[in-house]
Coordinates of C-alpha atoms in Angstrom, one line a residue:
Chain A
M1 CA 39.9 69.6 -79.7
N2 CA 42.3 67.7 -77.7
T3 CA 40.7 65.7 -74.9
I4 CA 42.8 65.5 -71.9
K5 CA 42.3 62.4 -69.9
I6 CA 43.0 62.9 -66.3
S7 CA 43.2 59.7 -64.2
L8 CA 42.6 60.3 -60.6
P9 CA 43.7 57.7 -58.2
S10 CA 40.5 56.3 -56.8
S11 CA 40.4 55.5 -53.1
R12 CA 40.1 51.8 -54.1
S13 CA 43.2 51.7 -56.1
A14 CA 45.0 53.6 -53.4
L15 CA 44.3 50.9 -50.9
G16 CA 44.4 48.1 -53.4
A17 CA 47.6 49.2 -54.9
G18 CA 49.9 46.2 -55.2
P19 CA 49.4 42.7 -53.9
F20 CA 49.8 43.6 -50.2
G21 CA 46.8 45.9 -50.3
A22 CA 44.8 43.2 -52.0
M23 CA 45.8 40.7 -49.3
I24 CA 44.8 43.0 -46.4
Q25 CA 41.5 43.8 -48.2
K26 CA 40.8 40.1 -48.6
E27 CA 41.7 39.2 -45.0
M28 CA 39.5 42.0 -43.6
A29 CA 36.6 40.9 -45.9
D30 CA 37.0 37.4 -44.6
H31 CA 36.8 38.5 -41.0
L32 CA 33.7 40.7 -41.7
R33 CA 31.9 37.9 -43.5
S34 CA 32.5 35.3 -40.9
W35 CA 30.1 34.1 -38.2
R36 CA 32.9 34.4 -35.7
F37 CA 32.9 38.1 -36.2
L38 CA 29.2 38.4 -35.7
L39 CA 29.4 36.4 -32.5
L40 CA 32.2 38.6 -31.2
L41 CA 30.3 41.7 -32.1
G42 CA 27.3 40.4 -30.2
L43 CA 29.5 39.7 -27.2
L44 CA 31.0 43.1 -27.2
V45 CA 27.6 44.8 -27.6
L46 CA 26.4 42.8 -24.6
T47 CA 29.5 43.9 -22.7
C48 CA 28.8 47.5 -23.5
L49 CA 25.1 47.3 -22.4
G50 CA 25.9 45.4 -19.2
S51 CA 28.7 47.6 -18.0
M52 CA 26.8 50.8 -18.9
Y53 CA 23.8 49.6 -16.9
A54 CA 26.1 48.8 -14.0
A55 CA 27.9 52.1 -14.1
L56 CA 24.7 54.2 -14.5
S57 CA 22.9 52.4 -11.7
S58 CA 25.8 52.9 -9.4
F59 CA 25.7 56.6 -10.1
S60 CA 22.0 56.8 -9.3
S61 CA 22.4 54.9 -6.1
L62 CA 24.9 57.4 -4.7
P63 CA 23.5 60.2 -2.6
P64 CA 23.7 63.7 -4.3
S65 CA 26.2 64.9 -1.7
E66 CA 28.6 62.2 -2.7
L67 CA 28.1 62.9 -6.3
A68 CA 28.8 66.5 -5.9
K69 CA 32.2 65.7 -4.4
M70 CA 33.1 63.3 -7.1
E71 CA 35.8 64.2 -9.5
F72 CA 36.3 62.8 -13.1
F73 CA 32.7 62.0 -13.3
F74 CA 32.8 61.0 -17.0
L75 CA 35.9 58.8 -16.6
K76 CA 34.1 56.8 -13.9
L77 CA 31.7 55.6 -16.6
F78 CA 34.4 53.3 -17.7
S79 CA 35.7 52.1 -14.3
I80 CA 32.7 52.1 -11.9
S81 CA 30.2 49.5 -11.3
D82 CA 27.4 48.8 -8.8
G83 CA 28.8 45.3 -8.1
S84 CA 26.1 43.4 -10.1
L85 CA 28.3 43.3 -13.2
P86 CA 32.0 44.2 -13.8
S87 CA 32.9 47.6 -15.0
Y88 CA 33.6 48.4 -18.7
A89 CA 37.4 48.4 -18.2
I90 CA 37.3 45.0 -16.5
F91 CA 35.0 43.5 -19.1
I92 CA 37.2 44.8 -22.0
G93 CA 40.3 43.5 -20.2
F94 CA 38.6 40.1 -20.1
L95 CA 37.2 40.1 -23.6
G96 CA 40.1 41.7 -25.3
P97 CA 42.3 38.6 -25.3
L98 CA 39.3 36.5 -26.5
L99 CA 38.9 38.9 -29.4
G100 CA 42.5 38.8 -30.3
I101 CA 42.7 35.0 -30.1
A102 CA 39.5 34.6 -32.1
L103 CA 40.9 36.8 -34.9
G104 CA 44.2 35.0 -35.1
F105 CA 44.1 31.4 -34.1
D106 CA 43.5 30.0 -37.5
A107 CA 45.5 32.5 -39.5
I108 CA 48.1 30.2 -41.0
N109 CA 47.0 26.7 -40.3
S110 CA 43.6 27.1 -42.0
E111 CA 45.3 28.3 -45.2
H112 CA 47.5 25.3 -45.0
N113 CA 44.7 22.9 -44.4
N114 CA 42.7 24.3 -47.2
G115 CA 45.6 23.9 -49.6
T116 CA 45.6 27.6 -50.3
L117 CA 48.9 28.4 -48.7
S118 CA 51.1 26.7 -51.3
R119 CA 49.1 28.3 -54.0
L120 CA 49.4 31.7 -52.3
L121 CA 53.1 31.4 -51.9
S122 CA 53.7 30.5 -55.5
Q123 CA 52.4 33.9 -56.4
P124 CA 55.0 36.7 -56.7
I125 CA 54.7 38.0 -53.2
Y126 CA 57.1 38.0 -50.3
R127 CA 56.4 35.4 -47.8
D128 CA 56.2 37.8 -44.9
Y129 CA 53.3 39.6 -46.7
V130 CA 51.1 36.7 -45.6
L131 CA 52.0 37.2 -42.0
H132 CA 51.8 40.9 -42.1
A133 CA 48.5 40.9 -43.9
K134 CA 47.0 38.5 -41.3
F135 CA 48.2 40.6 -38.4
L136 CA 47.3 44.0 -39.8
A137 CA 43.8 42.9 -40.9
A138 CA 43.1 41.5 -37.4
L139 CA 44.5 44.7 -35.9
A140 CA 42.3 46.9 -38.1
I141 CA 39.2 44.9 -37.3
S142 CA 39.8 45.1 -33.5
T143 CA 40.7 48.8 -33.8
I144 CA 37.4 49.5 -35.5
L145 CA 35.5 47.4 -32.9
I146 CA 37.1 48.9 -29.8
F147 CA 37.0 52.5 -31.1
S148 CA 33.3 52.2 -32.0
L149 CA 32.6 50.6 -28.6
T150 CA 34.3 53.5 -26.8
I151 CA 32.4 56.0 -28.8
V152 CA 29.1 54.3 -28.1
V153 CA 29.8 54.2 -24.4
S154 CA 30.9 57.8 -24.3
G155 CA 27.9 58.9 -26.3
W156 CA 25.5 57.0 -24.2
G157 CA 27.1 58.3 -21.1
L158 CA 26.9 61.8 -22.4
L159 CA 23.2 61.4 -22.9
A160 CA 22.6 59.7 -19.5
L161 CA 24.8 62.0 -17.4
G162 CA 24.4 65.3 -19.3
I163 CA 27.9 66.3 -18.3
P164 CA 30.5 66.7 -21.1
P165 CA 33.9 65.2 -20.5
S166 CA 36.8 67.6 -19.8
A167 CA 39.8 67.6 -22.2
D168 CA 41.7 65.7 -19.7
E169 CA 39.1 63.0 -19.6
V170 CA 38.9 62.8 -23.4
L171 CA 42.6 62.3 -23.5
R172 CA 42.5 59.6 -20.9
I173 CA 39.7 57.8 -22.7
L174 CA 41.6 57.9 -25.9
M175 CA 44.7 56.6 -24.1
F176 CA 42.7 53.8 -22.6
T177 CA 41.3 52.8 -26.0
L178 CA 44.8 52.8 -27.6
L179 CA 46.1 50.7 -24.6
T180 CA 43.3 48.2 -25.1
I181 CA 44.2 47.9 -28.8
A182 CA 47.9 47.4 -28.0
Y183 CA 46.9 44.7 -25.5
I184 CA 44.7 42.9 -28.0
S185 CA 47.5 43.0 -30.6
L186 CA 49.6 41.0 -28.1
W187 CA 46.9 38.3 -28.1
I188 CA 46.6 38.4 -31.9
N189 CA 50.3 37.7 -32.2
L190 CA 50.1 34.9 -29.7
A191 CA 47.3 33.3 -31.6
I192 CA 49.1 33.7 -34.9
L193 CA 52.2 32.2 -33.4
F194 CA 50.1 29.2 -32.3
S195 CA 48.5 29.0 -35.7
I196 CA 52.0 28.6 -37.2
V197 CA 53.1 26.0 -34.6
F198 CA 50.0 23.8 -34.7
R199 CA 48.6 22.3 -37.8
Q200 CA 45.1 21.8 -36.4
T201 CA 43.0 24.9 -35.9
S202 CA 41.4 23.4 -32.8
A203 CA 44.8 22.8 -31.2
S204 CA 46.0 26.4 -31.8
A205 CA 42.7 27.8 -30.4
L206 CA 43.0 25.6 -27.4
G207 CA 46.7 26.5 -27.0
S208 CA 46.1 30.2 -27.0
L209 CA 43.1 29.9 -24.7
S210 CA 45.1 27.9 -22.2
V211 CA 47.8 30.5 -22.2
W212 CA 45.2 33.1 -21.5
L213 CA 43.6 31.0 -18.8
F214 CA 47.0 30.3 -17.2
F215 CA 47.8 34.0 -17.0
S216 CA 44.3 35.1 -15.9
V217 CA 43.8 32.4 -13.2
F218 CA 46.8 30.3 -12.3
F219 CA 49.7 32.6 -12.6
N220 CA 48.6 34.8 -9.8
M221 CA 47.9 31.7 -7.6
L222 CA 51.4 30.4 -8.3
I223 CA 53.0 33.7 -7.4
D224 CA 50.9 33.7 -4.2
V225 CA 52.3 30.3 -3.2
V226 CA 55.8 31.4 -4.0
A227 CA 55.4 34.6 -2.0
K228 CA 54.1 32.8 1.0
H229 CA 57.2 30.6 1.0
L230 CA 59.6 33.4 0.5
A231 CA 57.9 35.8 3.0
P232 CA 60.2 36.5 6.0
K233 CA 58.5 34.9 9.0
Q234 CA 60.2 36.9 11.7
F235 CA 60.5 40.5 12.6
L236 CA 60.2 42.8 9.7
S237 CA 61.0 46.5 9.3
E238 CA 58.7 48.7 7.4
A239 CA 61.3 49.1 4.6
Q240 CA 61.7 45.4 4.4
A241 CA 58.0 44.8 4.1
V242 CA 57.6 47.3 1.4
A243 CA 60.6 45.9 -0.5
F244 CA 59.1 42.4 -0.2
Q245 CA 55.8 43.7 -1.4
N246 CA 57.4 45.3 -4.4
F247 CA 59.3 42.1 -5.2
V248 CA 56.1 40.1 -5.3
L249 CA 54.6 42.8 -7.4
N250 CA 57.5 42.6 -9.9
L251 CA 56.9 38.8 -10.1
L252 CA 53.3 39.5 -10.9
R253 CA 54.3 41.9 -13.7
F254 CA 55.6 39.0 -15.8
N255 CA 51.9 38.5 -16.4
P256 CA 50.7 40.6 -19.4
I257 CA 47.2 40.7 -17.9
H258 CA 48.5 42.3 -14.7
L259 CA 50.5 44.8 -16.7
F260 CA 47.3 45.8 -18.6
N261 CA 45.3 46.1 -15.5
E262 CA 47.8 48.3 -13.8
A263 CA 48.1 50.6 -16.8
T264 CA 44.3 50.7 -17.0
N265 CA 43.9 51.7 -13.4
I266 CA 46.4 54.5 -13.7
I267 CA 44.9 55.8 -16.8
L268 CA 41.3 55.7 -15.7
M269 CA 41.8 56.7 -12.1
P270 CA 43.8 59.9 -12.0
S271 CA 44.2 59.7 -8.2
V272 CA 46.3 56.6 -8.4
R273 CA 49.9 57.7 -7.9
S274 CA 51.7 54.5 -7.5
T275 CA 51.3 50.9 -8.5
G276 CA 53.5 49.5 -5.8
A277 CA 53.6 49.7 -2.0
L278 CA 55.0 52.9 -0.4
T279 CA 56.4 53.5 3.0
M280 CA 54.8 56.0 5.4
E281 CA 57.9 58.1 4.9
Q282 CA 57.4 58.3 1.2
I283 CA 53.8 59.4 1.4
S284 CA 54.2 61.8 4.3
G285 CA 53.5 65.3 3.2
T286 CA 51.7 64.5 0.0
L287 CA 48.3 66.0 -0.7
P288 CA 45.7 63.6 -2.1
G289 CA 44.8 64.8 -5.6
A290 CA 44.6 63.9 -9.2
L291 CA 47.6 63.5 -11.4
P292 CA 47.7 65.4 -14.8
V293 CA 47.5 63.2 -17.9
G294 CA 51.2 63.5 -18.6
Q295 CA 52.2 62.2 -15.2
S296 CA 49.8 59.3 -15.4
L297 CA 51.3 58.5 -18.9
L298 CA 54.8 58.7 -17.4
M299 CA 53.7 56.1 -14.8
I300 CA 52.5 53.5 -17.3
G301 CA 55.7 53.8 -19.4
P302 CA 57.2 50.6 -18.0
Q303 CA 53.9 48.7 -18.4
L304 CA 53.5 49.9 -22.0
T305 CA 57.1 48.9 -22.8
G306 CA 56.5 45.5 -21.3
L307 CA 53.4 44.9 -23.4
F308 CA 55.0 46.1 -26.6
A309 CA 58.1 44.1 -26.0
S310 CA 56.2 40.9 -25.5
T311 CA 54.1 41.6 -28.6
I312 CA 57.3 42.1 -30.6
V313 CA 58.9 38.9 -29.2
L314 CA 55.8 36.9 -30.1
F315 CA 55.7 38.4 -33.6
A316 CA 59.4 37.8 -34.1
L317 CA 59.1 34.1 -33.0
G318 CA 56.2 33.5 -35.4
Y319 CA 58.1 35.3 -38.2
F320 CA 61.1 33.2 -37.6
L321 CA 59.2 29.9 -37.7
F322 CA 57.1 30.8 -40.7
M323 CA 59.9 32.1 -42.9
R324 CA 61.9 29.0 -42.3
R325 CA 59.2 26.5 -42.9
E326 CA 59.0 24.5 -46.0
V327 CA 55.5 24.7 -47.3
R328 CA 54.1 21.6 -49.0
S329 CA 50.6 21.1 -50.2
R330 CA 48.4 19.7 -47.6
Chain F
M1 CA 66.6 25.3 -81.9
Q2 CA 66.4 24.3 -78.4
N3 CA 66.2 26.9 -75.7
T4 CA 66.7 25.6 -72.2
V5 CA 64.3 27.2 -69.8
I6 CA 64.8 25.0 -66.7
E7 CA 68.2 23.8 -65.9
L8 CA 69.1 21.8 -62.8
K9 CA 72.7 21.2 -61.9
E10 CA 73.8 18.7 -59.3
L11 CA 70.7 19.7 -57.3
T12 CA 70.6 18.0 -53.9
R13 CA 68.2 18.2 -51.0
R14 CA 68.7 16.5 -47.7
Y15 CA 66.4 16.2 -44.7
G16 CA 68.7 15.2 -41.9
D17 CA 70.0 11.8 -43.0
F18 CA 67.5 11.3 -45.7
T19 CA 68.4 12.5 -49.2
A20 CA 65.2 13.4 -51.0
V21 CA 66.9 14.5 -54.2
R22 CA 70.4 13.4 -55.1
S23 CA 72.7 15.2 -57.6
L24 CA 70.0 15.9 -60.1
N25 CA 70.9 17.2 -63.5
L26 CA 68.1 18.0 -65.8
S27 CA 67.2 20.5 -68.5
V28 CA 63.8 21.3 -69.9
H29 CA 63.5 23.0 -73.3
K30 CA 61.3 25.8 -74.3
G31 CA 57.9 24.9 -75.6
E32 CA 58.0 21.2 -74.6
I33 CA 55.9 19.1 -72.3
F34 CA 58.3 17.4 -69.9
G35 CA 57.0 14.5 -67.8
L36 CA 58.5 14.0 -64.4
L37 CA 57.7 10.4 -63.7
G38 CA 58.3 8.4 -60.6
P39 CA 56.6 6.6 -57.7
N40 CA 55.3 8.5 -54.7
G41 CA 58.1 9.8 -52.5
A42 CA 60.7 9.7 -55.3
G43 CA 61.5 13.4 -54.8
K44 CA 59.4 14.9 -57.5
S45 CA 57.6 17.5 -55.3
T46 CA 60.8 18.4 -53.6
T47 CA 62.4 19.1 -56.9
I48 CA 59.5 21.3 -57.9
L49 CA 59.6 23.2 -54.7
M50 CA 63.3 24.0 -55.3
M51 CA 62.5 25.2 -58.8
L52 CA 60.1 27.7 -57.3
G53 CA 62.3 28.8 -54.5
L54 CA 59.8 27.5 -51.9
T55 CA 62.6 25.4 -50.4
E56 CA 66.3 25.8 -50.7
P57 CA 68.6 23.2 -52.2
S58 CA 71.2 21.7 -49.8
S59 CA 73.7 21.9 -52.7
G60 CA 73.6 22.4 -56.4
K61 CA 71.8 25.0 -58.4
A62 CA 68.6 25.5 -60.3
L63 CA 68.1 28.0 -63.1
V64 CA 64.5 28.7 -64.1
A65 CA 63.9 31.1 -66.9
G66 CA 67.6 32.1 -66.5
L67 CA 67.1 33.0 -62.8
D68 CA 68.2 31.4 -59.6
P69 CA 65.0 30.7 -57.6
A70 CA 66.9 30.6 -54.3
R71 CA 68.1 34.1 -54.9
N72 CA 65.4 35.7 -56.9
P73 CA 62.2 33.8 -56.0
L74 CA 59.8 36.7 -56.8
E75 CA 60.9 37.1 -60.4
V76 CA 60.8 33.4 -60.9
K77 CA 57.3 33.2 -59.4
R78 CA 56.2 36.0 -61.7
R79 CA 57.1 33.9 -64.7
V80 CA 56.3 30.4 -63.5
G81 CA 52.8 29.2 -62.7
Y82 CA 52.6 26.3 -60.2
L83 CA 49.7 24.1 -59.6
P84 CA 50.3 22.2 -56.4
E85 CA 49.0 18.7 -55.7
D86 CA 45.5 18.8 -54.4
V87 CA 45.1 22.6 -54.9
G88 CA 42.8 24.5 -52.6
F89 CA 40.7 27.6 -53.0
Y90 CA 39.1 30.1 -50.7
D91 CA 35.8 28.2 -50.3
N92 CA 33.7 31.1 -49.3
R93 CA 34.5 32.8 -52.6
T94 CA 33.3 32.0 -56.1
G95 CA 35.6 30.6 -58.7
L96 CA 35.8 33.9 -60.5
E97 CA 36.6 35.8 -57.2
N98 CA 39.4 33.3 -56.6
L99 CA 40.9 34.0 -60.0
L100 CA 40.6 37.8 -59.6
Y101 CA 42.4 37.6 -56.3
T102 CA 45.3 35.8 -58.0
G103 CA 45.2 38.5 -60.6
R104 CA 45.5 41.2 -57.9
L105 CA 48.4 39.3 -56.2
N106 CA 50.2 39.4 -59.6
G107 CA 49.5 43.1 -59.9
I108 CA 47.3 42.8 -62.9
P109 CA 45.0 45.8 -63.3
E110 CA 41.3 45.1 -62.6
K111 CA 40.4 46.1 -66.2
E112 CA 42.6 43.4 -67.7
A113 CA 42.0 40.8 -65.0
Q114 CA 38.2 40.6 -65.5
P115 CA 38.1 39.7 -69.2
R116 CA 41.2 37.4 -68.7
A117 CA 39.5 35.5 -65.9
H118 CA 36.3 35.1 -67.9
N119 CA 38.3 33.9 -70.9
L120 CA 40.2 31.4 -68.9
L121 CA 37.1 30.1 -67.2
K122 CA 35.6 29.5 -70.6
K123 CA 38.8 27.8 -71.8
V124 CA 38.7 25.3 -68.9
G125 CA 34.9 24.8 -69.3
L126 CA 33.9 26.5 -66.0
S127 CA 31.9 29.4 -67.3
D128 CA 28.7 28.1 -65.9
A129 CA 30.2 27.6 -62.5
A130 CA 32.1 31.0 -62.4
H131 CA 29.7 32.5 -59.8
K132 CA 29.4 29.4 -57.6
K133 CA 31.4 29.1 -54.5
T134 CA 34.4 26.8 -54.9
S135 CA 33.2 24.7 -51.9
T136 CA 30.6 23.3 -54.3
Y137 CA 33.2 22.3 -56.9
S138 CA 34.0 18.7 -57.7
R139 CA 37.6 17.5 -57.6
G140 CA 37.9 17.7 -61.4
M141 CA 36.5 21.2 -61.5
R142 CA 39.0 22.3 -58.8
Q143 CA 41.8 21.0 -60.9
R144 CA 40.6 22.8 -64.0
L145 CA 40.1 26.0 -61.9
G146 CA 43.6 25.4 -60.7
L147 CA 44.9 25.4 -64.2
A148 CA 43.0 28.6 -65.0
D149 CA 44.4 30.1 -61.8
V150 CA 48.0 29.2 -62.9
L151 CA 47.3 30.9 -66.3
M152 CA 46.1 34.1 -64.8
K153 CA 49.6 35.5 -64.6
Q154 CA 50.3 34.6 -68.2
P155 CA 53.4 32.5 -67.3
E156 CA 56.2 31.3 -69.5
I157 CA 56.4 28.0 -67.7
I158 CA 53.8 26.0 -65.8
I159 CA 54.6 23.4 -63.4
L160 CA 51.9 20.8 -62.5
D161 CA 52.4 18.6 -59.6
E162 CA 50.2 15.4 -59.9
P163 CA 47.4 17.4 -61.5
T164 CA 45.5 14.4 -62.7
S165 CA 45.1 12.4 -59.5
G166 CA 41.5 11.8 -58.6
I167 CA 40.0 13.0 -61.8
D168 CA 37.6 10.7 -63.8
P169 CA 38.6 9.5 -67.2
Q170 CA 36.5 12.0 -69.1
G171 CA 37.8 14.9 -67.1
L172 CA 41.3 13.5 -67.5
R173 CA 41.0 13.5 -71.3
F174 CA 39.8 17.1 -71.3
F175 CA 42.6 18.1 -69.0
L176 CA 45.3 16.5 -71.1
D177 CA 43.9 18.0 -74.3
L178 CA 43.9 21.3 -72.7
L179 CA 47.6 21.0 -71.9
R180 CA 48.3 20.1 -75.5
T181 CA 46.3 23.1 -76.8
L182 CA 48.1 25.4 -74.4
R183 CA 51.5 24.2 -75.6
K184 CA 50.5 24.6 -79.2
E185 CA 48.7 27.9 -79.0
E186 CA 50.7 29.8 -76.4
G187 CA 54.1 28.1 -76.7
L188 CA 54.1 27.3 -73.0
T189 CA 56.7 25.1 -71.4
I190 CA 55.0 22.6 -69.2
L191 CA 56.5 20.4 -66.5
F192 CA 54.2 17.7 -65.6
S193 CA 54.8 15.4 -62.6
S194 CA 52.9 12.2 -62.3
H195 CA 53.1 8.6 -61.3
H196 CA 50.7 7.6 -64.1
L197 CA 52.7 6.1 -66.9
Q198 CA 49.9 6.3 -69.5
Q199 CA 49.1 9.9 -69.0
V200 CA 52.8 10.9 -69.2
E201 CA 53.1 8.8 -72.4
Q202 CA 50.1 10.5 -73.9
V203 CA 51.1 14.1 -73.5
C204 CA 54.8 14.4 -72.8
D205 CA 57.5 15.1 -75.4
R206 CA 60.3 14.0 -73.1
V207 CA 60.3 12.1 -69.8
G208 CA 62.5 12.0 -66.8
L209 CA 62.3 8.9 -64.6
F210 CA 62.8 9.4 -61.0
V211 CA 63.6 6.6 -58.5
Q212 CA 64.6 7.3 -54.9
G213 CA 65.7 10.8 -55.4
Q214 CA 67.7 10.1 -58.5
L215 CA 67.1 10.6 -62.1
R216 CA 67.4 7.2 -63.7
A217 CA 66.7 8.0 -67.3
C218 CA 65.8 11.0 -69.3
G219 CA 64.8 11.5 -72.9
S220 CA 62.1 11.2 -75.5
L221 CA 60.1 7.9 -75.5
Q222 CA 61.9 6.9 -78.6
E223 CA 65.4 7.5 -77.1
L224 CA 64.4 5.7 -73.8
S225 CA 63.1 2.7 -75.7
E226 CA 66.3 2.4 -77.7
Q227 CA 68.4 2.9 -74.7
W228 CA 66.7 0.4 -72.4
L229 CA 64.8 -2.0 -74.5
K230 CA 67.2 -2.0 -77.5
R231 CA 64.3 -1.5 -79.9
P232 CA 62.3 1.4 -81.1
N233 CA 58.6 2.1 -80.2
G234 CA 58.5 0.3 -76.9
A235 CA 55.9 1.3 -74.4
L236 CA 56.8 3.6 -71.5
E237 CA 55.6 0.9 -69.1
E238 CA 58.1 -1.6 -70.4
V239 CA 60.9 1.0 -70.1
Y240 CA 59.8 1.8 -66.6
N241 CA 59.8 -1.9 -65.6
C242 CA 63.1 -2.4 -67.1
I243 CA 64.6 0.5 -65.2
L244 CA 63.0 -0.7 -61.9
A245 CA 64.4 -4.2 -62.5
H246 CA 67.8 -2.7 -63.2
Q247 CA 67.6 -0.7 -60.0
L248 CA 66.8 -3.9 -58.0
E249 CA 69.7 -5.7 -59.5
T250 CA 72.2 -2.9 -58.7
E251 CA 70.8 -2.8 -55.1
K252 CA 71.4 -6.6 -54.7
L253 CA 75.0 -6.2 -55.8

């Protein structure tokens, strides 16, 4: 009797095929084993609890007549708050960068400081594998985290509200989740770039955090000052006022945090039809109502492009610096 | 029969105005232990990096195992094992896990990698510490693990950059014996860079003396002794001092 041996590709060998798979596996395992990951997980769970509490208590404080008139009930879970704590969307917008920075700030320099980088690069792997593996592992971890958080919030909301989300709402929630992940990947790339530039892990952490602080606090103040100086002091027509308003808004859009917030608002609030100022002329004759998902998506096109473009620029810069560097032992 | 496995032709590396390696010509034969000797900062490490394609030469050419590392680094790195100076490991993993990871990076199937890693750990005397995290390893243990790590891919050539710095005398003897056995049993070509004259004298078949980015002398101890000291069986230290003195004289002129 002939025995025929059939070798099935096991799931492990499928992922672990080749050195690149092994590297991603190792990076992800490193993240999952670290204390840092547990801390982040704890922080995100707290976020989820806090914002859910805020959203649900704001629902219960509204009179039934208000509630009956409310549209997109389920979606509000993510964007509403009773004022005691920020809403889920704001929390995530705040913690997302922190998550990205925490996952990337020591990507390259810790390898260098441990003396493992030169050993790694003397193996038969392409040099960009190192960078790709670091980024993809961090991206995978944050994708899993954000998706599970979204599912937990939705599930809890479903239990608490008893109203299932409409297809439109499900799509919007999915879009919001994907948007958040794209936003986090921007910060991962920034952190990896700093980890290439700085030899010290503390310097790269501080560097990325200060960029984040600059954009979340000081950038808008700066634009405010600039706008005040540029503002026309004399007679102003309505069109001029709107144009000036839009100009200031465009300045604000150099801030990735602002881009993310705009996109989030449009996705989570279907009634938002414009991000900028409109003249009376432009809005005359419109009926207040919600936009379909496709239209909202169309509106955040520029914001998404901006976020993706800056992500790619950061990645390319890191790539350029890393590929050209001469790696010596520590 | 002497087969050349590493050949450097007019290899030069400049960093701005500073020339780290100047017109280096060198060939290493198959199955020999070649000692790259020179003080710190003489350009030994830079030469090694160029051999591995980890940095590009400013001019000149290197051929390692018949391949140009600047053009074909992956193939070179598949055949050449490199133990960097002060090697590091992933400290949150055990010694065995570190070796297995290297095996995976080299595309060695898990079934082969496991026994090979255990074998190597036995060979370098780390079987007992195989399941301990590398953060608990002493300096000497790390160097030995580094050697096992280099051998995981079953290389034709191994390049060791200052592998003996900071090891105690006992560990040192073990390490050097290991190198000799490897050469004898597996026919490995070993390039050994060091600034310790005695160690180089003990294990190396041929020696290249490096001073300020230039190869001052190259050959077996016998040849060097006859060339510089005009008598056979001189110690390497004497040769070295003679060369340094010669260097000083030419600088004065």
